[in-house]
Amino acid sequence: MQTPEFQLSAEALAQIDQEVAKYPAEQKQSAVMSALRIAQAEKGWLSKDAIAYVADYLGMPAIAAYEVATFYNMYDLEPVGRNKITLCTNLPCQLQGADKVAEHLQARLGIGFGETTPDGRYTLKEGECMGACGHGPLCLHNNHKMHAHLTPDAVDKLLDDLK
Amino acid sequence: MPIIEIDGQQLEVAPGATVMDAAHQAGIAIPHFCYHKKLSIAANCRMCLVEVEKAPKPLPACATPVTDGMKVKTHSPKAVEAQKGVMEFLLINHPLDCPICDQGGECTLQDLAVGYGASASHYGEAKRVVKEKDLGPLIATDMTRCIHCSRCVRFGQEVAGLMELGMAHRGEHTEVMPFLEAQVTHELSGNVIELCPVGALTSKPFRFAARSWELSRRKSVSPHDGLGANVQVHVKNGKVFRVVPQENEAVNECWIADRDRYSYEALDSAERLTQPMVKEDGQWRAIGWQDALERVAAKLAALREAKGADAIGGLASAHQTVEELYLFAKVLRGLGSEHIDHRLAQAGATVGQGARWLGMPIEAIGTLDRVLLVGSTLRHEQPLVARRVRQAVKHGGQLNVVHAADDNLLCRVNGKLIARPAAWVNALAQIAKAMNAEAGDVQVSDAARGIAESLLSGERKAVLLGALAQNHPDADRIHALAQAIAQASGATLGFLSVAADSVGAQLAGVLPGPNGLNASAMLAKPRAAYVLMGVEPELDAYDSAAARAALKAAEFKVALTAFKSAALEDCDVLLPIAPFTETGGAYVNMEGRLQAFHGAVKPHGEARPAWKVLRVLGNLLSLGGFDYDSVESVRADALPQGQANIAEHLDNAIAGVALGDLGDPSATEAISRLGETPIYGLDPLTRRAPALQATAGVDGAVAANAAMLARLGLEAGASVRVRQGDASAVLSLHRDDRMADGVVRVAAGTALGARLGAITLERA
Amino acid sequence: MSLNTPTDKVCLWTLDHDQPASLATYTANGGYEALRKILAEKTPAEQIIEQVKISALRGRGGAGFPTGLKWSFMPRSFPGDKYIVCNTDEGEPGTFKDRDILIYNPHQLIEGMLIAGYTLGARAGYNYIHGEIFEQYQSWERALQEAREAGFLGKDILGSGWDFDLHAHHGYGAYICGEETALLESLEGKKGQPRFKPPFPASFGLYGKPTTINNTETLTSIPWIMRHGGQAFLELGKPNNGGSKIFSISGHVNKPGNYEIPLGTPFSALLEMAGGVRNGHKLKAVIPGGSSAPVLPADVMMDCTLDFDSIAKAGSMLGSGAVIVMDETVCMVKALERLSYFYFEESCGQCTPCREGTGWMYRIVNRIEHGKGRPEDLDELVRIGNNIGGRTICALGDAAVGPVVSFVKHFRQEFEYHIENKRCMVGG
């Protein structure tokens, strides 16, 4: 699939190449998850052009890359706010107060889960277990930075720090 | 070999067999959806769960290997409970829309629900609804019905070699879809319709046209490429409603190409010729059969009288049956003419010792270790041979290619020489020389050496000549060199027969006799009269412009045709003949297999089977020997012992070809045309099938690589005038870096000159 | 503490050091010594596997399969490529031990993977790291770089002539990839959909090559076993349940966190270590082995010791050692609703019973929670669960059923109250 208008930066491509190098030469597809992550980190979300570009770069069918992009839930197939907050609401976090944090986040931002504030500053998502339950409630900021021991006060401080 | 017990039957099964295999062997049916003998095992539908002694849980029969002493119960209470449990899950989100579903009556889910479903549903929650997908003009979707068996996805990956459908998202939200708005384009795409066990993927042209149980099923043979795919023609009230595959493992397995499936739409084309027509004062007029045939006979007899039999030429299509072709040649020879041919697309066709054929069984293609494919746009020429070649490559075979375009064959290509058609002789000579075969004075390139090395290794090998190699002006030298390569490497030399009856046409004698002209020569040196059968000369001929001019110049032209055609506008008489669904007959496919079939419906209007038309014509001309009372009696004359003695008339050998100057492939500055027969322009039927014509694969563009565009000072998207001699056309220019340097792709069917001749381009 | 002395802190002994994760800390305290010895002495693989068998180390990822036995399935003399894969796709609700290993003792995992790679004849190893812990993915890659620079990875490791390398692979949000064959699919760049077994990964694994997949904690235990012998490890725990184990305790306790204690420790002792139930509330129920394990009522749980056999006898499973503690304020319907949603959301969608059944169960529990339950719902839930359990390609089907059936079994009254009164019995 040709996507002449879409391009990733040289840095992003270097990162993808680093991932590709981890696998046997004929197994470039193994790097697709990382490549999609890197593309998303650079562009903010995964457009169809981004997915086609990554597929082409790795020599795999575009639909196979699309399958991957839609299977793993940290990929964003639609534009998100500058700050995506993914709150874990699974049972251990719930027991430790995630419900109150969720209510507070929604009230404070005026949006529900899966929504973005009109100013494009925040997107709120409901997440599944992040594997740090002892430190719950937890959230992820833009997929890669974890914040633990959330309380309504801690959330206020976090939101204020995010531009 | 392991011995197992299945439903009380003791059974010896092959090592590595699955419980499903064992059940088939024992004649026991295990319900299933995702399992398909031609696809990898997914074990995802869980419908085939069976009880295996000592296993704590029911096991999927499709994926469970048998072990010695295994005891399997496929219909025990435990097995049936599991199967019913799965059926309940499949139905909870399946719409209850059987009355308006095209799959109704031939739906695996519907059938199995009778045996394993409950009469009332426990499910009281909201049902899933899935957005429709647009897969293009061939396949209709009702994706809410999908049960996620993944057969269609696996078909793309494993059989088609092109993953156009995937299963995106996950869990309950999993959906079969193409990559966003893309449509499926593969030439075998329609096979997902039979693979789909429910009504999620159905035929778009057939949509809501008939219920499956109202249709009568008639076995037939596809009239298109040389494979002779077995098909079923489904009819109701004297009309063909659809065509589906008829399984024949040796020929088409259980697949057919899209053109086999959808060309039936042309049967009801508005262009169908339904009564004899004559042209008087430039106007077409309907006429009765008797009048028409008497006029034809009188005119032919008069012309022969006045100008000699040499003035008459006969051109027939190899998509006609062997009986029709036989009688066609018999009429022409009866008139005294030896100018008879079916090879309109061939520039310099000669006649060998026997009929040119594949040289081996079709089934053997899939097990080849080494292949050299010469001058074949394989996916378009032979969609199902391409599938077999991919199969060979998948099993470790090496495919080598000589062509003018490095097209995507959807499998790994080992070695390739991509060069202008005029350089193919040189390319083959290089390969032959690298094998130490007698091949004249050429410089052997690394690529040629690589191909030679590939062909010298391995055991089962073939050198296959495609349509372009056969159409080539230098076909004999290509043939001779291919033969030398085959001999040096111990490979079989084979021809990929272009049409359903290419071999049959040769056996029936539709070839120039002593001093007879071949098709191209007949058009280059126009005859006074032409008898045409099933052809549209300017679309079929190697040189369209020459064909058109020859026909225009001729004094009398009669065409036996199923369709009115712009290409037949210059004719004097049109005689309506029945296409393959409306007449009985037989084709001989590329492996020499004689396949007979009966008409499925009555001929349209006044159309008649061509063999009957020719019988009357022969009698009106008082030629003698035309008193046939059945198509079988014609066949008995055409092929005296039927299948039994076909083999002895097949022969690919060529002798006495001087190799001469092998040329320097880089010498010329001229631009070559690569003029292939379009995949849906093969014959009068495909040309008139609306759904096929609506597919994305059909376009009338010019393609050239980036270097060519730069050299010409043109850019992709430009409108260009292409010119061959006096003929020219304005087309849009595309960039395709798979094209060889010095070559532009302009499909046949455009009113230009030689298919593989020189061409010029300029901005329009 | 150090790796030089056999304490019961097998994986988390670095915690009392200033820089627990550094290569310097690790090597100064006996790290990489086991590897050094194996490479120097060219210890035969059989001997290593024998020690692992003696240790009675059982897989720490949830299934509890004996590690030595798993290693013995690997066709070590197979001529082509072979792989060792570490499963750090830790996404089972309640489990958070492997993340701490990456944070506090990354080199012991590297050494464990090296020993496994050496023993099993692997050409390379991959560690599949849970999508949500990107920071640990990065930190483990830094640890790999340190190890590479120190000559523990790459060509000619420690002058032994043996080449081996390790890489981190980052997940991106799919619980199912914790299932080992889904993990392999994902590692190959596909959707994480489990494969039907047989064939097992030991014969057809990553890229179709023989592959062994072990949990992070399992592999991290290997250097300890090789330093001190299988017998010493076995004796840390109890027969058939060798060693210590990290228990991740979360929920209603005062000090949630990871506690590495010998297998066989009474649950009551762990609860005490975790500071007891918060706010002085009464213990109501415990999920002893991650969310997939059947819930146990307080009284049953208080009688259990923490080992595979004891928990199994009580009707649940030790699983990954993730102990979710619920006090008397918990509404069991609401708790189950969240868990059911999790399995519905995380079902890969490949096979019918799980794809269709998890959604059905969730919707019923959701209705009950929202006051729209029907009297027949509870039996229906159990019936649906029975139609999923044991009929799917992977264990996610069973995992989804475990909570539903056990919650309904042990807390049926609470569900019935919800259905009848359209509100919660607890709290209100």
PDB file of C-alpha atoms in Angstrom, chain A:
ATOM      1  CA  MET A   1       0.000   0.000   0.000  1.00  0.00           C
ATOM      2  CA  GLN A   2       1.529   3.297  -0.982  1.00  0.00           C
ATOM      3  CA  THR A   3       1.243   6.166   1.438  1.00  0.00           C
ATOM      4  CA  PRO A   4       3.435   8.831  -0.077  1.00  0.00           C
ATOM      5  CA  GLU A   5       2.190  11.609   2.154  1.00  0.00           C
ATOM      6  CA  PHE A   6       2.846   9.868   5.472  1.00  0.00           C
ATOM      7  CA  GLN A   7       6.329   9.879   6.918  1.00  0.00           C
ATOM      8  CA  LEU A   8       7.932   9.107  10.250  1.00  0.00           C
ATOM      9  CA  SER A   9      10.924  11.038  11.529  1.00  0.00           C
ATOM     10  CA  ALA A  10      14.446   9.709  11.177  1.00  0.00           C
ATOM     11  CA  GLU A  11      14.566   9.235  14.957  1.00  0.00           C
ATOM     12  CA  ALA A  12      11.410   7.159  14.927  1.00  0.00           C
ATOM     13  CA  LEU A  13      12.736   5.030  12.082  1.00  0.00           C
ATOM     14  CA  ALA A  14      16.009   4.553  13.948  1.00  0.00           C
ATOM     15  CA  GLN A  15      14.030   3.344  16.965  1.00  0.00           C
ATOM     16  CA  ILE A  16      12.045   0.964  14.779  1.00  0.00           C
ATOM     17  CA  ASP A  17      15.252  -0.329  13.225  1.00  0.00           C
ATOM     18  CA  GLN A  18      16.581  -0.989  16.713  1.00  0.00           C
ATOM     19  CA  GLU A  19      13.506  -3.078  17.443  1.00  0.00           C
ATOM     20  CA  VAL A  20      13.757  -4.919  14.119  1.00  0.00           C
ATOM     21  CA  ALA A  21      17.353  -5.826  14.957  1.00  0.00           C
ATOM     22  CA  LYS A  22      16.180  -7.862  17.950  1.00  0.00           C
ATOM     23  CA  TYR A  23      14.599 -10.527  15.775  1.00  0.00           C
ATOM     24  CA  PRO A  24      15.865 -12.891  13.085  1.00  0.00           C
ATOM     25  CA  ALA A  25      16.204 -11.159   9.716  1.00  0.00           C
ATOM     26  CA  GLU A  26      13.194 -12.924   8.198  1.00  0.00           C
ATOM     27  CA  GLN A  27      10.986 -12.079  11.198  1.00  0.00           C
ATOM     28  CA  LYS A  28      10.663  -8.319  10.833  1.00  0.00           C
ATOM     29  CA  GLN A  29       6.973  -8.582  11.632  1.00  0.00           C
ATOM     30  CA  SER A  30       7.945  -9.269  15.247  1.00  0.00           C
ATOM     31  CA  ALA A  31       8.719  -5.572  15.526  1.00  0.00           C
ATOM     32  CA  VAL A  32       5.236  -4.444  14.500  1.00  0.00           C
ATOM     33  CA  MET A  33       3.990  -3.821  18.030  1.00  0.00           C
ATOM     34  CA  SER A  34       6.974  -1.640  18.836  1.00  0.00           C
ATOM     35  CA  ALA A  35       6.839   0.077  15.467  1.00  0.00           C
ATOM     36  CA  LEU A  36       3.164   0.948  15.993  1.00  0.00           C
ATOM     37  CA  ARG A  37       3.968   2.188  19.507  1.00  0.00           C
ATOM     38  CA  ILE A  38       6.772   4.371  18.159  1.00  0.00           C
ATOM     39  CA  ALA A  39       4.563   5.717  15.358  1.00  0.00           C
ATOM     40  CA  GLN A  40       1.799   6.460  17.841  1.00  0.00           C
ATOM     41  CA  ALA A  41       4.185   8.175  20.236  1.00  0.00           C
ATOM     42  CA  GLU A  42       5.340  10.449  17.423  1.00  0.00           C
ATOM     43  CA  LYS A  43       1.962  11.201  15.837  1.00  0.00           C
ATOM     44  CA  GLY A  44      -0.265  11.040  18.897  1.00  0.00           C
ATOM     45  CA  TRP A  45      -2.464   8.315  17.419  1.00  0.00           C
ATOM     46  CA  LEU A  46      -2.480   5.666  14.725  1.00  0.00           C
ATOM     47  CA  SER A  47      -4.101   6.851  11.529  1.00  0.00           C
ATOM     48  CA  LYS A  48      -4.723   4.333   8.771  1.00  0.00           C
ATOM     49  CA  ASP A  49      -1.804   5.904   6.940  1.00  0.00           C
ATOM     50  CA  ALA A  50       0.420   5.276   9.928  1.00  0.00           C
ATOM     51  CA  ILE A  51      -0.635   1.636  10.060  1.00  0.00           C
ATOM     52  CA  ALA A  52      -0.147   1.174   6.314  1.00  0.00           C
ATOM     53  CA  TYR A  53       3.228   2.872   6.548  1.00  0.00           C
ATOM     54  CA  VAL A  54       4.402   0.608   9.355  1.00  0.00           C
ATOM     55  CA  ALA A  55       3.121  -2.476   7.535  1.00  0.00           C
ATOM     56  CA  ASP A  56       4.924  -1.441   4.383  1.00  0.00           C
ATOM     57  CA  TYR A  57       8.105  -0.687   6.325  1.00  0.00           C
ATOM     58  CA  LEU A  58       8.069  -4.152   7.840  1.00  0.00           C
ATOM     59  CA  GLY A  59       6.938  -5.912   4.671  1.00  0.00           C
ATOM     60  CA  MET A  60       3.675  -7.270   6.035  1.00  0.00           C
ATOM     61  CA  PRO A  61       0.067  -6.995   4.804  1.00  0.00           C
ATOM     62  CA  ALA A  62      -1.615  -3.791   5.949  1.00  0.00           C
ATOM     63  CA  ILE A  63      -4.585  -5.748   7.261  1.00  0.00           C
ATOM     64  CA  ALA A  64      -2.262  -7.817   9.458  1.00  0.00           C
ATOM     65  CA  ALA A  65      -0.851  -4.642  10.990  1.00  0.00           C
ATOM     66  CA  TYR A  66      -4.390  -3.362  11.398  1.00  0.00           C
ATOM     67  CA  GLU A  67      -5.322  -6.563  13.212  1.00  0.00           C
ATOM     68  CA  VAL A  68      -2.502  -5.904  15.652  1.00  0.00           C
ATOM     69  CA  ALA A  69      -3.389  -2.233  16.066  1.00  0.00           C
ATOM     70  CA  THR A  70      -6.994  -3.106  16.897  1.00  0.00           C
ATOM     71  CA  PHE A  71      -6.224  -6.077  19.139  1.00  0.00           C
ATOM     72  CA  TYR A  72      -4.046  -4.381  21.746  1.00  0.00           C
ATOM     73  CA  ASN A  73      -5.908  -1.748  23.648  1.00  0.00           C
ATOM     74  CA  MET A  74      -3.139   0.776  24.217  1.00  0.00           C
ATOM     75  CA  TYR A  75      -3.152   1.757  20.562  1.00  0.00           C
ATOM     76  CA  ASP A  76      -5.316   4.748  19.776  1.00  0.00           C
ATOM     77  CA  LEU A  77      -7.061   4.498  16.448  1.00  0.00           C
ATOM     78  CA  GLU A  78      -8.610   7.898  16.848  1.00  0.00           C
ATOM     79  CA  PRO A  79      -7.052  11.178  17.897  1.00  0.00           C
ATOM     80  CA  VAL A  80      -6.746  11.631  21.666  1.00  0.00           C
ATOM     81  CA  GLY A  81      -6.050  14.623  23.861  1.00  0.00           C
ATOM     82  CA  ARG A  82      -2.523  15.743  24.642  1.00  0.00           C
ATOM     83  CA  ASN A  83      -2.785  13.896  27.909  1.00  0.00           C
ATOM     84  CA  LYS A  84      -4.393  10.510  27.867  1.00  0.00           C
ATOM     85  CA  ILE A  85      -5.201   9.340  31.379  1.00  0.00           C
ATOM     86  CA  THR A  86      -5.945   5.647  31.591  1.00  0.00           C
ATOM     87  CA  LEU A  87      -7.336   4.719  34.974  1.00  0.00           C
ATOM     88  CA  CYS A  88      -7.339   1.145  36.141  1.00  0.00           C
ATOM     89  CA  THR A  89     -10.742   0.271  37.557  1.00  0.00           C
ATOM     90  CA  ASN A  90     -10.160  -3.432  37.976  1.00  0.00           C
ATOM     91  CA  LEU A  91     -11.016  -5.145  41.244  1.00  0.00           C
ATOM     92  CA  PRO A  92      -7.860  -4.590  43.340  1.00  0.00           C
ATOM     93  CA  CYS A  93      -7.718  -0.928  42.351  1.00  0.00           C
ATOM     94  CA  GLN A  94     -11.475  -0.668  42.889  1.00  0.00           C
ATOM     95  CA  LEU A  95     -11.113  -2.075  46.394  1.00  0.00           C
ATOM     96  CA  GLN A  96      -8.398   0.473  47.034  1.00  0.00           C
ATOM     97  CA  GLY A  97     -10.503   3.433  45.926  1.00  0.00           C
ATOM     98  CA  ALA A  98     -10.454   3.619  42.129  1.00  0.00           C
ATOM     99  CA  ASP A  99     -14.202   4.317  42.054  1.00  0.00           C
ATOM    100  CA  LYS A 100     -13.780   7.569  43.929  1.00  0.00           C
ATOM    101  CA  VAL A 101     -10.838   8.534  41.756  1.00  0.00           C
ATOM    102  CA  ALA A 102     -12.893   7.789  38.649  1.00  0.00           C
ATOM    103  CA  GLU A 103     -15.785   9.904  39.869  1.00  0.00           C
ATOM    104  CA  HIS A 104     -13.443  12.719  40.724  1.00  0.00           C
ATOM    105  CA  LEU A 105     -11.633  12.602  37.381  1.00  0.00           C
ATOM    106  CA  GLN A 106     -14.877  12.630  35.439  1.00  0.00           C
ATOM    107  CA  ALA A 107     -16.330  15.455  37.492  1.00  0.00           C
ATOM    108  CA  ARG A 108     -13.185  17.513  37.339  1.00  0.00           C
ATOM    109  CA  LEU A 109     -12.714  17.093  33.575  1.00  0.00           C
ATOM    110  CA  GLY A 110     -16.402  17.091  32.720  1.00  0.00           C
ATOM    111  CA  ILE A 111     -16.015  14.032  30.494  1.00  0.00           C
ATOM    112  CA  GLY A 112     -16.698  10.352  30.759  1.00  0.00           C
ATOM    113  CA  PHE A 113     -14.457   7.455  29.951  1.00  0.00           C
ATOM    114  CA  GLY A 114     -13.560   7.324  26.275  1.00  0.00           C
ATOM    115  CA  GLU A 115     -14.023  11.074  25.878  1.00  0.00           C
ATOM    116  CA  THR A 116     -11.724  14.030  25.275  1.00  0.00           C
ATOM    117  CA  THR A 117     -12.085  17.496  26.754  1.00  0.00           C
ATOM    118  CA  PRO A 118     -13.164  20.105  24.199  1.00  0.00           C
ATOM    119  CA  ASP A 119      -9.826  21.909  24.557  1.00  0.00           C
ATOM    120  CA  GLY A 120      -8.053  18.730  23.482  1.00  0.00           C
ATOM    121  CA  ARG A 121      -6.038  18.668  26.684  1.00  0.00           C
ATOM    122  CA  TYR A 122      -7.250  15.452  28.278  1.00  0.00           C
ATOM    123  CA  THR A 123      -8.624  12.125  27.222  1.00  0.00           C
ATOM    124  CA  LEU A 124      -9.965   9.764  29.854  1.00  0.00           C
ATOM    125  CA  LYS A 125      -9.889   6.015  29.396  1.00  0.00           C
ATOM    126  CA  GLU A 126     -10.765   3.067  31.522  1.00  0.00           C
ATOM    127  CA  GLY A 127      -7.913   0.608  31.721  1.00  0.00           C
ATOM    128  CA  GLU A 128      -7.419  -2.988  32.669  1.00  0.00           C
ATOM    129  CA  CYS A 129      -4.956  -4.398  35.161  1.00  0.00           C
ATOM    130  CA  MET A 130      -1.622  -2.621  34.943  1.00  0.00           C
ATOM    131  CA  GLY A 131       0.262  -5.105  37.041  1.00  0.00           C
ATOM    132  CA  ALA A 132       1.028  -2.864  40.017  1.00  0.00           C
ATOM    133  CA  CYS A 133      -2.082  -3.503  42.126  1.00  0.00           C
ATOM    134  CA  GLY A 134      -0.298  -3.113  45.460  1.00  0.00           C
ATOM    135  CA  HIS A 135       0.219   0.533  44.586  1.00  0.00           C
ATOM    136  CA  GLY A 136      -3.334   1.143  43.404  1.00  0.00           C
ATOM    137  CA  PRO A 137      -5.325   3.006  42.418  1.00  0.00           C
ATOM    138  CA  LEU A 138      -3.200   3.464  39.326  1.00  0.00           C
ATOM    139  CA  CYS A 139      -3.272   5.380  36.119  1.00  0.00           C
ATOM    140  CA  LEU A 140      -1.110   5.687  33.057  1.00  0.00           C
ATOM    141  CA  HIS A 141      -0.267   9.009  31.488  1.00  0.00           C
ATOM    142  CA  ASN A 142       0.103   8.725  27.715  1.00  0.00           C
ATOM    143  CA  ASN A 143       0.562   4.971  27.988  1.00  0.00           C
ATOM    144  CA  HIS A 144       4.080   5.088  29.336  1.00  0.00           C
ATOM    145  CA  LYS A 145       4.198   6.845  32.696  1.00  0.00           C
ATOM    146  CA  MET A 146       2.513   5.216  35.663  1.00  0.00           C
ATOM    147  CA  HIS A 147       1.079   7.156  38.594  1.00  0.00           C
ATOM    148  CA  ALA A 148       0.295   5.232  41.768  1.00  0.00           C
ATOM    149  CA  HIS A 149      -1.563   5.642  45.057  1.00  0.00           C
ATOM    150  CA  LEU A 150      -4.127   7.921  43.444  1.00  0.00           C
ATOM    151  CA  THR A 151      -6.567   9.872  45.552  1.00  0.00           C
ATOM    152  CA  PRO A 152      -8.777  12.763  44.496  1.00  0.00           C
ATOM    153  CA  ASP A 153      -6.127  15.163  45.817  1.00  0.00           C
ATOM    154  CA  ALA A 154      -3.316  13.368  44.037  1.00  0.00           C
ATOM    155  CA  VAL A 155      -5.336  13.465  40.822  1.00  0.00           C
ATOM    156  CA  ASP A 156      -5.826  17.216  41.140  1.00  0.00           C
ATOM    157  CA  LYS A 157      -2.124  17.713  41.475  1.00  0.00           C
ATOM    158  CA  LEU A 158      -1.393  15.424  38.534  1.00  0.00           C
ATOM    159  CA  LEU A 159      -3.870  17.191  36.259  1.00  0.00           C
ATOM    160  CA  ASP A 160      -2.448  20.563  37.197  1.00  0.00           C
ATOM    161  CA  ASP A 161       1.024  19.394  36.271  1.00  0.00           C
ATOM    162  CA  LEU A 162      -0.055  18.235  32.810  1.00  0.00           C
ATOM    163  CA  LYS A 163      -0.203  20.945  30.202  1.00  0.00           C
TER     164      LYS A 163
END
